[in-house]
CSV table of C-alpha atoms and ligand atoms in Angstrom, one decimal:
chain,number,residue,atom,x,y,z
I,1,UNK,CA,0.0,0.0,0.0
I,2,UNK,CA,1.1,3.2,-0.9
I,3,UNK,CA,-1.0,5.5,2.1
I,4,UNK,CA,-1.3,4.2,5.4
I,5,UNK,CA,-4.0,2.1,6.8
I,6,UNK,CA,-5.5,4.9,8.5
I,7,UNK,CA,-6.3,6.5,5.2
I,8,UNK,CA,-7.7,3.8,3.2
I,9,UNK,CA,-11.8,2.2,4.2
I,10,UNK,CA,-11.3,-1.2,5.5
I,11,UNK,CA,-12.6,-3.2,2.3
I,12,UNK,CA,-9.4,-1.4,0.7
I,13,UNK,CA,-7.2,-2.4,3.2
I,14,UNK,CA,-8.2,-6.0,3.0
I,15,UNK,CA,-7.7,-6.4,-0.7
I,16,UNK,CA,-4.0,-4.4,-0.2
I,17,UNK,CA,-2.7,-5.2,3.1
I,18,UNK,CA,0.3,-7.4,3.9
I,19,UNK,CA,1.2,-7.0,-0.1
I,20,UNK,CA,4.2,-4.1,0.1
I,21,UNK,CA,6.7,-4.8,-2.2
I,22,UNK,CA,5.3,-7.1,-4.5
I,23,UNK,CA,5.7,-4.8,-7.6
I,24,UNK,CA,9.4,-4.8,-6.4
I,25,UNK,CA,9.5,-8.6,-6.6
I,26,UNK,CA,7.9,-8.5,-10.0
I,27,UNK,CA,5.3,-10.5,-8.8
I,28,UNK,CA,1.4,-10.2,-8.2
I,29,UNK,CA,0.5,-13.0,-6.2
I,30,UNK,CA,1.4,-13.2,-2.6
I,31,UNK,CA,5.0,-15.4,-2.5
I,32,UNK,CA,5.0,-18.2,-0.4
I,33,UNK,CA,8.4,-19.0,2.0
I,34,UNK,CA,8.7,-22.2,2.7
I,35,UNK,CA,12.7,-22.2,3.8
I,36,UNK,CA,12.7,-23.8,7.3
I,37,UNK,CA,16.4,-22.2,7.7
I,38,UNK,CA,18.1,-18.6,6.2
I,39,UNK,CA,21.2,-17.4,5.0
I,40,UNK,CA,23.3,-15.3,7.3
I,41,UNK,CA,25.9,-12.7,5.8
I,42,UNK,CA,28.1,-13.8,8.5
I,43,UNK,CA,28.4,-15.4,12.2
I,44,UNK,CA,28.0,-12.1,13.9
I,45,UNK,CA,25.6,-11.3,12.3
I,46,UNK,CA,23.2,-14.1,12.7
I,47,UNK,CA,24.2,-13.7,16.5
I,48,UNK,CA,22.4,-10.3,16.1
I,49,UNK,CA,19.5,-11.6,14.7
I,50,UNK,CA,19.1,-14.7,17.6
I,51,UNK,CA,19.1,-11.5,19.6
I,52,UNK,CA,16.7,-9.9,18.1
I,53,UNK,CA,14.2,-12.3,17.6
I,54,UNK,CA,14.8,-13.4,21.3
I,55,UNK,CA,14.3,-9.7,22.4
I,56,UNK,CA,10.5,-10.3,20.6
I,57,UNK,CA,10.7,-7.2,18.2
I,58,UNK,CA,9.4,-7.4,14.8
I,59,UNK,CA,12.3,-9.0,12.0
I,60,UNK,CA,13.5,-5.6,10.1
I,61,UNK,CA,13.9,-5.8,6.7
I,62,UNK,CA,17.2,-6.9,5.2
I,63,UNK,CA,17.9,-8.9,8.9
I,64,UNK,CA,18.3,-12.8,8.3
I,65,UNK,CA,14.9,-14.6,9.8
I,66,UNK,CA,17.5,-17.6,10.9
I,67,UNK,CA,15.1,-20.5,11.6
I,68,UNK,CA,11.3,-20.0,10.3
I,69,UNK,CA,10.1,-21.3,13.6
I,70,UNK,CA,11.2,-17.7,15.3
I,71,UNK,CA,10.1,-16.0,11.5
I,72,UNK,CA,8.7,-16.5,8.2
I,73,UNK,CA,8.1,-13.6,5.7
I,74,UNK,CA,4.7,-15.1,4.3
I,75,UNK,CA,3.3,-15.5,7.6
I,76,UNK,CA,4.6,-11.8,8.4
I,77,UNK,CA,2.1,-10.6,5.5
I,78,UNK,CA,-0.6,-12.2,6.7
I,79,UNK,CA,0.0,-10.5,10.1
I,80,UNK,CA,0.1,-7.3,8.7
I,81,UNK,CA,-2.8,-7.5,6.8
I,82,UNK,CA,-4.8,-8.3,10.2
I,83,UNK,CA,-3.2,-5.8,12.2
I,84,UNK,CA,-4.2,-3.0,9.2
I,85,UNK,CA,-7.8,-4.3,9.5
I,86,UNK,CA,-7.4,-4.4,13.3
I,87,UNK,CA,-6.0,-1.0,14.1
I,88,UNK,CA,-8.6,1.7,15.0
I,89,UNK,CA,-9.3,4.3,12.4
I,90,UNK,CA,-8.9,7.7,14.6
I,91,UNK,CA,-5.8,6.0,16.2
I,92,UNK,CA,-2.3,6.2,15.1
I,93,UNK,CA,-1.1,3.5,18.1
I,94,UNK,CA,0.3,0.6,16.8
I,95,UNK,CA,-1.1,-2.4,16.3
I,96,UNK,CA,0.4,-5.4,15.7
I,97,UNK,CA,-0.8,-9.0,15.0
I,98,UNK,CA,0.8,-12.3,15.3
I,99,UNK,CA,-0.2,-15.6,14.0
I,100,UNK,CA,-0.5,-19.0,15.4
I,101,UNK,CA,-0.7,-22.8,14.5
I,102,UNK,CA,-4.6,-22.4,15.8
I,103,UNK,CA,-6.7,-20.4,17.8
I,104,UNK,CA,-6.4,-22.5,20.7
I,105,UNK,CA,-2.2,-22.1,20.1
I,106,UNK,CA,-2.9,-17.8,20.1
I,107,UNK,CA,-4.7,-18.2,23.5
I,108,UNK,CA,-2.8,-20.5,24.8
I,109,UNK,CA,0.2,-17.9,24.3
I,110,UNK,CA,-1.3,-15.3,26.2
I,111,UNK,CA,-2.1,-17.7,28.7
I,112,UNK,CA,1.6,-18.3,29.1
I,113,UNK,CA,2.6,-14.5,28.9
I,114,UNK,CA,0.2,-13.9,31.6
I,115,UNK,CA,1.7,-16.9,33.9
I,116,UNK,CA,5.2,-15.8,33.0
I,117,UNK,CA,4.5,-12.1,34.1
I,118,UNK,CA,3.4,-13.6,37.3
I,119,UNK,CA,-0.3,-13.1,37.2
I,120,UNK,CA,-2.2,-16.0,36.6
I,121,UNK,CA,-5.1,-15.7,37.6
I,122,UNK,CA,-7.9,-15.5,34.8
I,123,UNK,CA,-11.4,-14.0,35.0
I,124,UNK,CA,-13.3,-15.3,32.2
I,125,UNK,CA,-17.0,-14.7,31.2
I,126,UNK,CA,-19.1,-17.8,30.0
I,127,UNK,CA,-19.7,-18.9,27.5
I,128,UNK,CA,-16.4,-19.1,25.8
I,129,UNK,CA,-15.7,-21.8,23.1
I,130,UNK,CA,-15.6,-25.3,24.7
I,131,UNK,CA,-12.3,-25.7,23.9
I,132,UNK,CA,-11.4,-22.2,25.9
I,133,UNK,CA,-13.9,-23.1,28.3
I,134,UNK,CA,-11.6,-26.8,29.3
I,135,UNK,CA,-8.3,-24.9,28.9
I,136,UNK,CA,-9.5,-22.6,31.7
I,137,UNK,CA,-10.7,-25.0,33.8
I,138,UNK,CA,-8.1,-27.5,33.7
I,139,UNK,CA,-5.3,-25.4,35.2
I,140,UNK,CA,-3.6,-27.1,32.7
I,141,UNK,CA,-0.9,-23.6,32.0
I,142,UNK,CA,-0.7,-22.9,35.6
I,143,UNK,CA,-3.8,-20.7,35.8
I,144,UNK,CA,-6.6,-20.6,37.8
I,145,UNK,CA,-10.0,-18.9,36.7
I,146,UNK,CA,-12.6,-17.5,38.2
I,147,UNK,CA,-16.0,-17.2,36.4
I,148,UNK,CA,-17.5,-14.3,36.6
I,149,UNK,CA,-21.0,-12.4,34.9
I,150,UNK,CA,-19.7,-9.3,32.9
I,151,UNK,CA,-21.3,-7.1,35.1
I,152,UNK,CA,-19.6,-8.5,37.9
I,153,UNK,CA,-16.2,-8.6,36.4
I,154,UNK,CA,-15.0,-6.2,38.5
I,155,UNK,CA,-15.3,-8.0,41.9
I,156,UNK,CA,-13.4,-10.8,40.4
I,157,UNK,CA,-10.1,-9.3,40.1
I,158,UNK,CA,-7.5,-9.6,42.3
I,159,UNK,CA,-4.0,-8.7,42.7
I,160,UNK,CA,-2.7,-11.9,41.0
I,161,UNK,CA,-5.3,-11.5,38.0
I,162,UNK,CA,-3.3,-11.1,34.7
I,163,UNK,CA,-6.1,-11.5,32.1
I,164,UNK,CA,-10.3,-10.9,31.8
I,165,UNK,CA,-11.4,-13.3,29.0
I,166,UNK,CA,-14.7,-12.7,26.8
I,167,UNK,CA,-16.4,-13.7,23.6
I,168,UNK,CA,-18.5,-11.6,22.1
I,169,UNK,CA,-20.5,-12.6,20.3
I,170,UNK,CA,-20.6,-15.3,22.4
I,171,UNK,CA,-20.4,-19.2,21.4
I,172,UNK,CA,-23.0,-20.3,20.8
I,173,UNK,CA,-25.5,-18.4,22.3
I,174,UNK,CA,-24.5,-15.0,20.1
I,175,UNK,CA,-24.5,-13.2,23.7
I,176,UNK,CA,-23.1,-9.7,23.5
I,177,UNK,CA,-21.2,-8.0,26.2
I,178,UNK,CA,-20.8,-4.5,26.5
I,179,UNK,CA,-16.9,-4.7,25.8
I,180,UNK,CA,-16.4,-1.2,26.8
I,181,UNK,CA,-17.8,-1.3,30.2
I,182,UNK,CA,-15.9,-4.9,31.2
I,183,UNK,CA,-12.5,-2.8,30.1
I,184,UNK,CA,-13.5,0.0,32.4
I,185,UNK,CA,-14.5,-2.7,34.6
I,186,UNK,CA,-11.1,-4.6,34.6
I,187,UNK,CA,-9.2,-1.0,35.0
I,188,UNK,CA,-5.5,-2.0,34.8
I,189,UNK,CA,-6.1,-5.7,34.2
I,190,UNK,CA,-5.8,-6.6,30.1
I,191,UNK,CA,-8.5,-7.5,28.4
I,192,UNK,CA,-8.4,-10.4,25.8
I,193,UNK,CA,-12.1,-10.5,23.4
I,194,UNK,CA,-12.5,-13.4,21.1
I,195,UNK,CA,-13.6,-11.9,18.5
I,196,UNK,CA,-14.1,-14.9,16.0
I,197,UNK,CA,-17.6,-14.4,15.1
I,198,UNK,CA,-17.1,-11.0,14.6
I,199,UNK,CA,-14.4,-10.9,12.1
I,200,UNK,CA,-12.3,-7.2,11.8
I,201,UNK,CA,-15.0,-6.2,9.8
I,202,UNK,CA,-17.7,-5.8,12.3
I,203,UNK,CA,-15.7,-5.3,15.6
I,204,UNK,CA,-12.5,-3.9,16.6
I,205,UNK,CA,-12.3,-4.9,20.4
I,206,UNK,CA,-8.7,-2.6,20.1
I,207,UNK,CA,-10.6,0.7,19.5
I,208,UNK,CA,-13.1,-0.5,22.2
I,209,UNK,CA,-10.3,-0.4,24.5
I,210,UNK,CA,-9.3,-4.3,24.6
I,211,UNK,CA,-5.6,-5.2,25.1
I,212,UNK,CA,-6.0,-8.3,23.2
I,213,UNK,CA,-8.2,-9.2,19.8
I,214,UNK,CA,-8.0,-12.7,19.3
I,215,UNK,CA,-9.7,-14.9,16.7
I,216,UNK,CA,-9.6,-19.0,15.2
I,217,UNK,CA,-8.8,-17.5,11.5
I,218,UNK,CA,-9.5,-21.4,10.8
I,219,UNK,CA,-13.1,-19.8,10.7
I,220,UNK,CA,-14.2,-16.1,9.0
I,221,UNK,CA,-10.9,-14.8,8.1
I,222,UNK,CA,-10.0,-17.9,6.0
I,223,UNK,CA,-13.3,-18.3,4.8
I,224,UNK,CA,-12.7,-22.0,3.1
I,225,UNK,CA,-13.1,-24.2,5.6
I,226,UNK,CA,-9.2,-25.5,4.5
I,227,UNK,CA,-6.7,-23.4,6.5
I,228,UNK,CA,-6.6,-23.9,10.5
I,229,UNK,CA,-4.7,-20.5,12.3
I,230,UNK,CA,-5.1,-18.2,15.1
I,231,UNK,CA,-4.0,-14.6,15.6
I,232,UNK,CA,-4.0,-11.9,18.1
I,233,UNK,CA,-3.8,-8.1,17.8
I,234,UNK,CA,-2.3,-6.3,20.1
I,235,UNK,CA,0.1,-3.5,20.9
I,236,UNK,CA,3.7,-4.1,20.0
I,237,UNK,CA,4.5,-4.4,23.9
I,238,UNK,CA,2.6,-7.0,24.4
I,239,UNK,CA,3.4,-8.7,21.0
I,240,UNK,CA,7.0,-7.9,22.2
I,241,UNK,CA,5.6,-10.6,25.3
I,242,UNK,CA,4.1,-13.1,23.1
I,243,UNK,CA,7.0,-14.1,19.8
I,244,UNK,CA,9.3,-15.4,22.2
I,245,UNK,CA,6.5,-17.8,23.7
I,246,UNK,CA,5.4,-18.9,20.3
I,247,UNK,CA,8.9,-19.4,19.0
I,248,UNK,CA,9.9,-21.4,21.7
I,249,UNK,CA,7.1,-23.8,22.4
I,250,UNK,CA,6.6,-24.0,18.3
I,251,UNK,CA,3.1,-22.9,18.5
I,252,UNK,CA,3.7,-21.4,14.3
I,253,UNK,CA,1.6,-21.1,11.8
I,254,UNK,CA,2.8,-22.4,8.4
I,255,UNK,CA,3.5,-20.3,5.2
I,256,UNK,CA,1.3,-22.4,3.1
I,257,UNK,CA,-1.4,-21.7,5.5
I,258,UNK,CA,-0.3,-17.8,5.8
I,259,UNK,CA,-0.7,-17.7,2.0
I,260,UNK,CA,-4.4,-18.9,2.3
I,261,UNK,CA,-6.0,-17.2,5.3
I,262,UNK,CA,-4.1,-13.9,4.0
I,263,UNK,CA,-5.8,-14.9,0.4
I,264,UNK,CA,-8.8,-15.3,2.6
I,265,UNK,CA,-8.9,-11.8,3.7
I,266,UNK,CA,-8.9,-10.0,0.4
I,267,UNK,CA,-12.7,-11.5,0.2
I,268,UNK,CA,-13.4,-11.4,4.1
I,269,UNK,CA,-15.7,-8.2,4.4
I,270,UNK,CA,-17.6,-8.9,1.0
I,271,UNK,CA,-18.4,-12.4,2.6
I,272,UNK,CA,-19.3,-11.7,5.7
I,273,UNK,CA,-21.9,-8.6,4.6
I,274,UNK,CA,-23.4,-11.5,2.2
I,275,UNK,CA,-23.6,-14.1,5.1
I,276,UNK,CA,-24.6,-11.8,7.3
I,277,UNK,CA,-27.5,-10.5,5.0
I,278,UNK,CA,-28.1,-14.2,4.5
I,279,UNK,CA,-27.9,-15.4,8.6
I,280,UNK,CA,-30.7,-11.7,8.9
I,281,UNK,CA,-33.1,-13.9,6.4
I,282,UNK,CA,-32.6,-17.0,8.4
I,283,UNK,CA,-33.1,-15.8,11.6
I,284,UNK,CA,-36.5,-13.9,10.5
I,285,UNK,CA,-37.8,-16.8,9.1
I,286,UNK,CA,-36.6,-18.9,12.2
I,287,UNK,CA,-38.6,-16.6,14.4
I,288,UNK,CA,-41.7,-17.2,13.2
I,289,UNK,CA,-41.5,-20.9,13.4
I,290,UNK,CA,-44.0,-22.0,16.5
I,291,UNK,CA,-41.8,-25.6,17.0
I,292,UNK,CA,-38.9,-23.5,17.9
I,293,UNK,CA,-38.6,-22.4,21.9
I,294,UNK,CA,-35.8,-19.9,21.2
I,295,UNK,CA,-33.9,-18.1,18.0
I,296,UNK,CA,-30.2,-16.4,18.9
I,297,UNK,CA,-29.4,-13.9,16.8
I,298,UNK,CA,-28.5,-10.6,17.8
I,299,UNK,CA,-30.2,-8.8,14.9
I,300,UNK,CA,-33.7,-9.7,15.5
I,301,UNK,CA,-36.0,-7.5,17.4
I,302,UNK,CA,-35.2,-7.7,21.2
I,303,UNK,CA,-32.3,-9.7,21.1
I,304,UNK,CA,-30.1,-6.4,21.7
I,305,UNK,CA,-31.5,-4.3,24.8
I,306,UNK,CA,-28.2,-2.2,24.9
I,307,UNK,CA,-28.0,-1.1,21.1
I,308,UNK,CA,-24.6,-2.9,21.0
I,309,UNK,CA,-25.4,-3.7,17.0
I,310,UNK,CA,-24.5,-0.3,15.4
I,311,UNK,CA,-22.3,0.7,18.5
I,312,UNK,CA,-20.3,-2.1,19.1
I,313,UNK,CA,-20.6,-3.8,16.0
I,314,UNK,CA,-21.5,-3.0,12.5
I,315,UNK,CA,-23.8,-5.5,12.6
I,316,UNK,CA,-25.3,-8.9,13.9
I,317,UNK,CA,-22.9,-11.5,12.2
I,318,UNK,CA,-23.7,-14.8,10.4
I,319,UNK,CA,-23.9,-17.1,13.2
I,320,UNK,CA,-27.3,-18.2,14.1
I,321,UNK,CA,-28.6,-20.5,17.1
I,322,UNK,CA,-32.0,-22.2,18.1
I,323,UNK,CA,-33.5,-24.1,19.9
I,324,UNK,CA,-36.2,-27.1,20.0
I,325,UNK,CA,-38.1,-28.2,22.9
I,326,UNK,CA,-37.2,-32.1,22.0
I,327,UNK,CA,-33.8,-32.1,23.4
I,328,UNK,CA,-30.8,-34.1,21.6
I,329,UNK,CA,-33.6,-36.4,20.5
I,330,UNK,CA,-35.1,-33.8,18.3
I,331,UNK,CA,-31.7,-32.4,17.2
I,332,UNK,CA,-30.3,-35.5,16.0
I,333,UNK,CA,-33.6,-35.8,14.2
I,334,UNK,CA,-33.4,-32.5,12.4
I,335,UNK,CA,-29.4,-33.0,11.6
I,336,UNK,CA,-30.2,-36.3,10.1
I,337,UNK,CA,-33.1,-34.6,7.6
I,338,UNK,CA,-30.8,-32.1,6.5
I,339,UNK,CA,-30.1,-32.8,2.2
I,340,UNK,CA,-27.8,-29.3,1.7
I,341,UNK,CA,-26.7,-28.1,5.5
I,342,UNK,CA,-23.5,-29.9,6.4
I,343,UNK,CA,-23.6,-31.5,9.6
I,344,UNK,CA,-20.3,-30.6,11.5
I,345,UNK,CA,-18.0,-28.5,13.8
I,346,UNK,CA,-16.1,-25.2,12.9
I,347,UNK,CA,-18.3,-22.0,11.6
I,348,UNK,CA,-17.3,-19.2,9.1
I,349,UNK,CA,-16.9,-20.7,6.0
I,350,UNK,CA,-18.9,-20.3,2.4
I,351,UNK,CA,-21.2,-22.9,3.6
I,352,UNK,CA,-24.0,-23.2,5.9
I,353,UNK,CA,-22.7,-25.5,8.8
I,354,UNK,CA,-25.0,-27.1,11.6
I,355,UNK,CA,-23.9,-28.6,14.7
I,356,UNK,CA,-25.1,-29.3,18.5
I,357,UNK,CA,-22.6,-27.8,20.7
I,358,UNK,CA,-23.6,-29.6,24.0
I,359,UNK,CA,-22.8,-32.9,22.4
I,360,UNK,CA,-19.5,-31.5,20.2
I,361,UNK,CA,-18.3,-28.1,20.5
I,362,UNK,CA,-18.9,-27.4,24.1
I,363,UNK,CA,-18.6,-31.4,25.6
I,364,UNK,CA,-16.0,-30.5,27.5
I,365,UNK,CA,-17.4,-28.0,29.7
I,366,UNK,CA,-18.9,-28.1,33.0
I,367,UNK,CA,-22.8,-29.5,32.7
I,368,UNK,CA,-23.8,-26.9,34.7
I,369,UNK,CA,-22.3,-24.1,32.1
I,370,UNK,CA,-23.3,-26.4,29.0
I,371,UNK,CA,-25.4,-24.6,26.6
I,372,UNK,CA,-28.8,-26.5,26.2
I,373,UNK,CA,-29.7,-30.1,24.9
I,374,UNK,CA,-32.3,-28.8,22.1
I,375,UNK,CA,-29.4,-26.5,21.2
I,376,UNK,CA,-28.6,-26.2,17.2
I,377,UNK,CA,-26.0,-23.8,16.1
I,378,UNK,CA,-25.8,-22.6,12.3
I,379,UNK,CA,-22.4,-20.7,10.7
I,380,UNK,CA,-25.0,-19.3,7.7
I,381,UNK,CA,-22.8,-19.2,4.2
I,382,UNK,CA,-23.2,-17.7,1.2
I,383,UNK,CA,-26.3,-20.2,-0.1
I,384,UNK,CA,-29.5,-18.6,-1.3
I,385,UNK,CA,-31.3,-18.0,1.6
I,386,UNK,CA,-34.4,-19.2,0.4
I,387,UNK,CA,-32.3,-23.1,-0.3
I,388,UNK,CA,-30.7,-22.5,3.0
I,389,UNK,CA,-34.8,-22.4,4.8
I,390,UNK,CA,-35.9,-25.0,2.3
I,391,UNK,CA,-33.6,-27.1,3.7
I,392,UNK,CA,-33.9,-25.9,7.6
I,393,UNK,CA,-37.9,-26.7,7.1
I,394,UNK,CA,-37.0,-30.4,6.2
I,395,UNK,CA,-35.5,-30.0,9.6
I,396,UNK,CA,-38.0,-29.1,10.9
I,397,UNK,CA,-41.1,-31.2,9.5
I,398,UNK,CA,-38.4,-34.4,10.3
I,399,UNK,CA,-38.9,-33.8,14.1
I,400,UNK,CA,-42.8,-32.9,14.0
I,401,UNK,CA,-43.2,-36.6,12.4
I,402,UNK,CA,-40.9,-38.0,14.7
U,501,LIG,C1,-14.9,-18.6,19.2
U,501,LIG,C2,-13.8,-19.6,19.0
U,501,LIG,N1,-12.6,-19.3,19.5
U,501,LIG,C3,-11.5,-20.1,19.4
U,501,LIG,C4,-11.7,-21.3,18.7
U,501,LIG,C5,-10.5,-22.2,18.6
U,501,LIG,O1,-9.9,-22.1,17.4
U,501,LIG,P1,-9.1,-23.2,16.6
U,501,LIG,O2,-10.1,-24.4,16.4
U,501,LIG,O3,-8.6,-22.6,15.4
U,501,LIG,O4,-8.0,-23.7,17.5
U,501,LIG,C6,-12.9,-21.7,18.2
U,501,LIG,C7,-13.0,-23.0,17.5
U,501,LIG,O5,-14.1,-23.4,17.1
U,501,LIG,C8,-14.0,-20.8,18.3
U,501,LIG,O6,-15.2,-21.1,17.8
């Protein structure tokens, strides 16, 4: 890009981000790295570079990346182009973004930069992914958590607490949580918002005041349902705190996959306004079915009492929940009818996904914090909408005639 990211709209940014240079190269496709090891001009000067790397700072240019666990230029791209979409638009701080095997590797990271600064005590506000959920609760990094309501986040924190945790929207309920207010909340403590269902496009936790903007780019940001990747935004101190941790416990993402979720962003915010349009239809037309005891979706009437759609977020997402009164019984029923919905985990892709997170995506967690039995969850592609209902009233009818 020739103007900085503070100067261009965000659909710009995503289509240019990351790409500096490439006219230099002669090239117009993003190039792929795939050396595991680098040339260094000398022995001193590889020395520097350990350094360097060690130290956390960003790789300068014209510096040998020595071993691509510690750096890889592809992945570097694909880091910029996040932190562009991530940094606010009236701000001129830095942001920075670095990328990780998975989403789980990114939070796990913090984690660990919150345990090696001495603080490890979490608050964290459910529901959180299942998989963040059982990280939590297991102590498994050496910290301990204490669940709290966001509006009592506040009373949670202690001297030892390192990190407040939150998803919004939520998984899988599409909760929304007044990000603002638990950052005023926290007061000193960081702040970490999942903001996978959001995307960049409809949420910058950073400008919200947020130390932390993580998100599974295995979902929205690469689009395809073929690329698995995490990566959190953050300021470079803190991303200063987290290179070392990934380089040394591995925790990388690959250049192949850099290449694809970074590819995956050029197309991010035309995708998600289409989904999002699409999960809008969906929802409507899921509200006014009687079988149904409950519809999630944070864009239909009543679902946001605080006006955080518009405020908050440009708008309600693509992620869509409801419930039936039958339990797992009548969920397995309506999976089982479905001829164009794909049954299975993971959400953000081009097609519409289904799956029952008390049974899959949230097993691990508590009973007592498990989201309901009758509980379907729906990552709405980029289908017709009027397929996508065809196919959720076979659904449907297949548990009335149970
Ligand atoms: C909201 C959310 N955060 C984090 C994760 C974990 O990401 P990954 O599967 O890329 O490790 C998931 C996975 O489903 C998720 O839905």
């Amino acid at each position: 890009m020739t103007t900085t990211p503070e100067q261009l709209e965000p659909a710009t940014i995503a289509v240019h981000a990351g790409r500096e240079g490439l006219r230099d190269l002669g090239v117009h496709a993003l190039p792929i790295d795939l050396s595991t090891t680098s040339p260094m001009p000398s022995i001193a000067a590889g020395g520097d570079a350990y350094d360097l790397l060690a130290s956390g700072a960003a790789l300068p240019d014209g510096m040998s990346p020595i071993y691509r666990r510690a750096w890889n230029s592809t992945v570097a791209r694909f880091e910029e182009a996040v932190a562009a979409l991530e940094t606010p638009r009236d701000e001129l701080d830095s942001v920075e973004a670095i990328a990780f095997a998975s989403g789980m590797a990114a939070m796990t990271t913090v984690l660990l930069s919150r345990v090696a600064a001495g603080l490890p005590h979490i608050v964290a506000v459910r529901p959180l992914y299942g998989g963040t959920d059982a990280l939590l609760a297991s102590g498994l990094l050496g910290t301990s958590v204490t669940w709290a309501d966001a509006h009592d986040v506040a009373d949670a924190i202690r001297p030892e607490t390192g990190l407040v945790v939150i998803e919004s929207p939520a998984n899988p309920t599409l909760d929304l949580y007044d990000i603002r207010d638990v950052v005023r909340q926290a007061g000193t403590v960081p702040v970490l918002v999942d903001s996978t269902f959001a995307t960049p496009v409809l949420q910058q936790p950073l400008a919200l005041g947020a130390t932390y903007a993580l998100h599974s780019a295995t979902k929205y940001i690469g689009g395809h349902g073929d690329a698995m990747g995490g990566v959190v935004a953050t300021s470079a101190e803190r991303a200063t705190q987290l290179r070392p941790i990934r380089t040394i416990t591995g925790a990388v993402m690959d250049p192949w996959t850099a290449y694809l979720l970074h590819r995956g962003i050029a197309t991010l915010p035309v995708r998600m306004q289409a989904q999002q349009a699409n999960a809008g239809e969906v929802a409507r037309w899921l509200a006014e079915q009687p079988e149904l005891t409950r519809v999630f979706y944070p864009g239909l009437p009543g679902a946001d009492p605080t006006g955080l759609v518009g405020r908050q977020m440009a708008g309600p997402g693509a992620m869509v929940s409801f419930e039936l009164p039958g339990g797992l019984a009548a969920a397995e029923a309506f999976c089982a009818a479905l001829q164009l919905i794909t049954h299975a985990v993971s959400l953000g892709g081009i097609d519409t996904l289904i799956q029952h997170p008390a049974a899959l995506t949230h097993r691990p967690v508590d009973a007592a914090a498990r989201p309901g039995e009758g509980i379907l969850r729906l990552s709405i592609g980029l289908e017709a909408p009027v397929d996508i209902i065809a196919d959720l009233q076979r659904g449907l009818y297949a548990v009335a005639v149970r």
